[in-house]
């Protein structure tokens, strides 16, 4: 290989390496300003994220891309590294996800209570019963 071709080859390799480095830097910068949230359809459909995300995005400068899927799909996306944050509702599966090394932190974000409301004189006589017993008594 003559001196000129050798110089061009070296210049080409340096140029490609620089472009790859710049491209990677842009990907890293882009990733720092954007996260993917995989959440359940019920959370997405509730409208809660429409209320919570705009102030978060404004204060943090981070854009949140939402993927609304079932809990199993969200956990699988997390396992594959296709989502940065998971908002799901299956405590047992969440704990297993973290203990298997796919997640680093699990936090309880929200919960719901199921309550039975009825007349104050309690004609079904279910006050103080656990939900299973109360529902059985209501049906019978």
mmCIF file of C-alpha atoms in Angstrom:
data_model
loop_
_atom_site.group_PDB
_atom_site.id
_atom_site.type_symbol
_atom_site.label_atom_id
_atom_site.label_comp_id
_atom_site.label_asym_id
_atom_site.label_seq_id
_atom_site.Cartn_x
_atom_site.Cartn_y
_atom_site.Cartn_z
ATOM 1 C CA UNK A 1 0.000 0.000 0.000
ATOM 2 C CA UNK A 2 1.485 3.340 -0.984
ATOM 3 C CA UNK A 3 1.926 6.177 1.505
ATOM 4 C CA UNK A 4 -1.074 8.162 0.152
ATOM 5 C CA UNK A 5 -3.503 5.208 0.413
ATOM 6 C CA UNK A 6 -2.198 4.367 3.871
ATOM 7 C CA UNK A 7 -2.801 7.969 5.005
ATOM 8 C CA UNK A 8 -6.318 7.932 3.516
ATOM 9 C CA UNK A 9 -7.090 4.612 5.226
ATOM 10 C CA UNK A 10 -5.946 5.940 8.596
ATOM 11 C CA UNK A 11 -7.940 9.159 8.068
ATOM 12 C CA UNK A 12 -11.016 7.096 7.139
ATOM 13 C CA UNK A 13 -10.695 4.925 10.263
ATOM 14 C CA UNK A 14 -10.271 8.000 12.470
ATOM 15 C CA UNK A 15 -13.294 9.671 10.826
ATOM 16 C CA UNK A 16 -15.515 6.619 11.287
ATOM 17 C CA UNK A 17 -14.362 6.216 14.894
ATOM 18 C CA UNK A 18 -15.124 9.875 15.562
ATOM 19 C CA UNK A 19 -18.581 9.595 13.989
ATOM 20 C CA UNK A 20 -19.349 6.492 16.034
ATOM 21 C CA UNK A 21 -18.200 8.297 19.171
ATOM 22 C CA UNK A 22 -20.305 11.365 18.381
ATOM 23 C CA UNK A 23 -23.314 9.197 17.533
ATOM 24 C CA UNK A 24 -22.952 7.302 20.794
ATOM 25 C CA UNK A 25 -22.637 10.572 22.709
ATOM 26 C CA UNK A 26 -25.857 11.852 21.137
ATOM 27 C CA UNK A 27 -27.609 8.599 22.033
ATOM 28 C CA UNK A 28 -26.450 8.941 25.627
ATOM 29 C CA UNK A 29 -27.543 12.583 25.782
ATOM 30 C CA UNK A 30 -30.883 11.681 24.229
ATOM 31 C CA UNK A 31 -31.360 8.821 26.658
ATOM 32 C CA UNK A 32 -30.682 11.090 29.628
ATOM 33 C CA UNK A 33 -33.556 13.350 28.594
ATOM 34 C CA UNK A 34 -36.079 10.622 27.829
ATOM 35 C CA UNK A 35 -37.373 7.586 29.676
ATOM 36 C CA UNK A 36 -39.787 4.853 28.714
ATOM 37 C CA UNK A 37 -42.532 4.078 31.217
ATOM 38 C CA UNK A 38 -44.293 0.741 30.757
ATOM 39 C CA UNK A 39 -47.542 0.873 32.677
ATOM 40 C CA UNK A 40 -50.732 -1.110 32.908
ATOM 41 C CA UNK A 41 -53.738 -0.254 30.811
ATOM 42 C CA UNK A 42 -55.792 0.433 33.937
ATOM 43 C CA UNK A 43 -53.313 3.040 35.176
ATOM 44 C CA UNK A 44 -53.061 4.595 31.734
ATOM 45 C CA UNK A 45 -56.837 4.637 31.232
ATOM 46 C CA UNK A 46 -57.386 6.252 34.644
ATOM 47 C CA UNK A 47 -55.958 9.551 33.383
ATOM 48 C CA UNK A 48 -53.604 9.772 36.362
ATOM 49 C CA UNK A 49 -50.505 10.020 34.186
ATOM 50 C CA UNK A 50 -52.030 12.956 32.281
ATOM 51 C CA UNK A 51 -52.106 14.742 35.625
ATOM 52 C CA UNK A 52 -48.749 13.623 37.057
ATOM 53 C CA UNK A 53 -46.375 13.646 34.098
ATOM 54 C CA UNK A 54 -46.529 17.267 32.836
ATOM 55 C CA UNK A 55 -45.174 18.768 36.100
ATOM 56 C CA UNK A 56 -42.546 16.009 36.308
ATOM 57 C CA UNK A 57 -41.405 16.610 32.735
ATOM 58 C CA UNK A 58 -41.303 20.369 33.262
ATOM 59 C CA UNK A 59 -39.292 20.191 36.494
ATOM 60 C CA UNK A 60 -36.917 17.406 35.441
ATOM 61 C CA UNK A 61 -36.476 18.179 31.754
ATOM 62 C CA UNK A 62 -37.083 14.488 31.097
ATOM 63 C CA UNK A 63 -39.665 13.392 28.540
ATOM 64 C CA UNK A 64 -41.648 10.295 29.464
ATOM 65 C CA UNK A 65 -42.762 7.989 26.663
ATOM 66 C CA UNK A 66 -45.670 5.850 27.873
ATOM 67 C CA UNK A 67 -46.311 2.290 26.759
ATOM 68 C CA UNK A 68 -49.676 0.997 27.986
ATOM 69 C CA UNK A 69 -49.639 -2.798 28.249
ATOM 70 C CA UNK A 70 -50.590 -5.558 30.650
ATOM 71 C CA UNK A 71 -48.512 -6.283 33.742
ATOM 72 C CA UNK A 72 -46.904 -9.369 32.194
ATOM 73 C CA UNK A 73 -45.923 -7.460 29.064
ATOM 74 C CA UNK A 74 -44.532 -4.563 31.103
ATOM 75 C CA UNK A 75 -42.412 -6.916 33.207
ATOM 76 C CA UNK A 76 -41.153 -8.647 30.067
ATOM 77 C CA UNK A 77 -40.230 -5.269 28.559
ATOM 78 C CA UNK A 78 -38.301 -4.528 31.738
ATOM 79 C CA UNK A 79 -36.494 -7.877 31.539
ATOM 80 C CA UNK A 80 -35.442 -7.120 27.968
ATOM 81 C CA UNK A 81 -34.350 -3.573 28.853
ATOM 82 C CA UNK A 82 -37.041 -2.046 26.631
ATOM 83 C CA UNK A 83 -38.462 0.101 29.455
ATOM 84 C CA UNK A 84 -36.776 2.247 32.092
ATOM 85 C CA UNK A 85 -39.599 2.412 34.639
ATOM 86 C CA UNK A 86 -42.441 -0.029 35.273
ATOM 87 C CA UNK A 87 -45.739 0.888 36.898
ATOM 88 C CA UNK A 88 -47.538 -2.429 37.397
ATOM 89 C CA UNK A 89 -49.749 -4.162 39.955
ATOM 90 C CA UNK A 90 -48.600 -7.652 40.842
ATOM 91 C CA UNK A 91 -46.602 -7.564 44.065
ATOM 92 C CA UNK A 92 -45.430 -11.171 43.849
ATOM 93 C CA UNK A 93 -44.194 -10.787 40.275
ATOM 94 C CA UNK A 94 -42.632 -7.399 41.048
ATOM 95 C CA UNK A 95 -40.679 -8.838 43.987
ATOM 96 C CA UNK A 96 -39.488 -11.735 41.813
ATOM 97 C CA UNK A 97 -38.489 -9.279 39.050
ATOM 98 C CA UNK A 98 -36.257 -7.382 41.496
ATOM 99 C CA UNK A 99 -34.879 -10.479 43.257
ATOM 100 C CA UNK A 100 -33.913 -11.940 39.869
ATOM 101 C CA UNK A 101 -31.819 -8.843 39.204
ATOM 102 C CA UNK A 102 -33.976 -7.195 36.538
ATOM 103 C CA UNK A 103 -34.918 -4.232 38.722
ATOM 104 C CA UNK A 104 -33.037 -2.306 41.360
ATOM 105 C CA UNK A 105 -35.826 -0.840 43.474
ATOM 106 C CA UNK A 106 -39.491 -1.539 44.057
ATOM 107 C CA UNK A 107 -41.725 1.075 45.635
ATOM 108 C CA UNK A 108 -45.392 1.094 46.493
ATOM 109 C CA UNK A 109 -46.810 4.021 44.529
ATOM 110 C CA UNK A 110 -50.519 3.577 45.137
ATOM 111 C CA UNK A 111 -53.040 1.122 46.463
ATOM 112 C CA UNK A 112 -56.759 0.657 46.475
ATOM 113 C CA UNK A 113 -59.209 -0.573 49.060
ATOM 114 C CA UNK A 114 -62.321 -2.506 48.217
ATOM 115 C CA UNK A 115 -65.093 -1.571 50.602
ATOM 116 C CA UNK A 116 -68.691 -2.632 50.988
ATOM 117 C CA UNK A 117 -71.145 0.150 51.659
ATOM 118 C CA UNK A 118 -74.657 -0.400 52.883
ATOM 119 C CA UNK A 119 -77.328 0.845 55.254
ATOM 120 C CA UNK A 120 -76.147 1.785 58.747
ATOM 121 C CA UNK A 121 -78.494 -0.768 60.350
ATOM 122 C CA UNK A 122 -76.511 -3.551 58.529
ATOM 123 C CA UNK A 123 -79.449 -5.785 57.461
ATOM 124 C CA UNK A 124 -77.005 -8.346 56.000
ATOM 125 C CA UNK A 125 -75.123 -8.487 59.300
ATOM 126 C CA UNK A 126 -71.719 -8.253 57.609
ATOM 127 C CA UNK A 127 -70.049 -5.415 59.506
ATOM 128 C CA UNK A 128 -66.558 -6.399 60.620
ATOM 129 C CA UNK A 129 -66.425 -9.527 58.471
ATOM 130 C CA UNK A 130 -63.600 -10.111 56.022
ATOM 131 C CA UNK A 131 -64.535 -9.451 52.409
ATOM 132 C CA UNK A 132 -64.903 -13.124 51.449
ATOM 133 C CA UNK A 133 -67.303 -13.847 54.300
ATOM 134 C CA UNK A 134 -69.213 -10.603 53.731
ATOM 135 C CA UNK A 135 -69.680 -11.286 50.008
ATOM 136 C CA UNK A 136 -70.791 -14.864 50.715
ATOM 137 C CA UNK A 137 -73.330 -13.595 53.256
ATOM 138 C CA UNK A 138 -74.596 -10.989 50.792
ATOM 139 C CA UNK A 139 -75.139 -13.611 48.089
ATOM 140 C CA UNK A 140 -76.899 -16.017 50.453
#
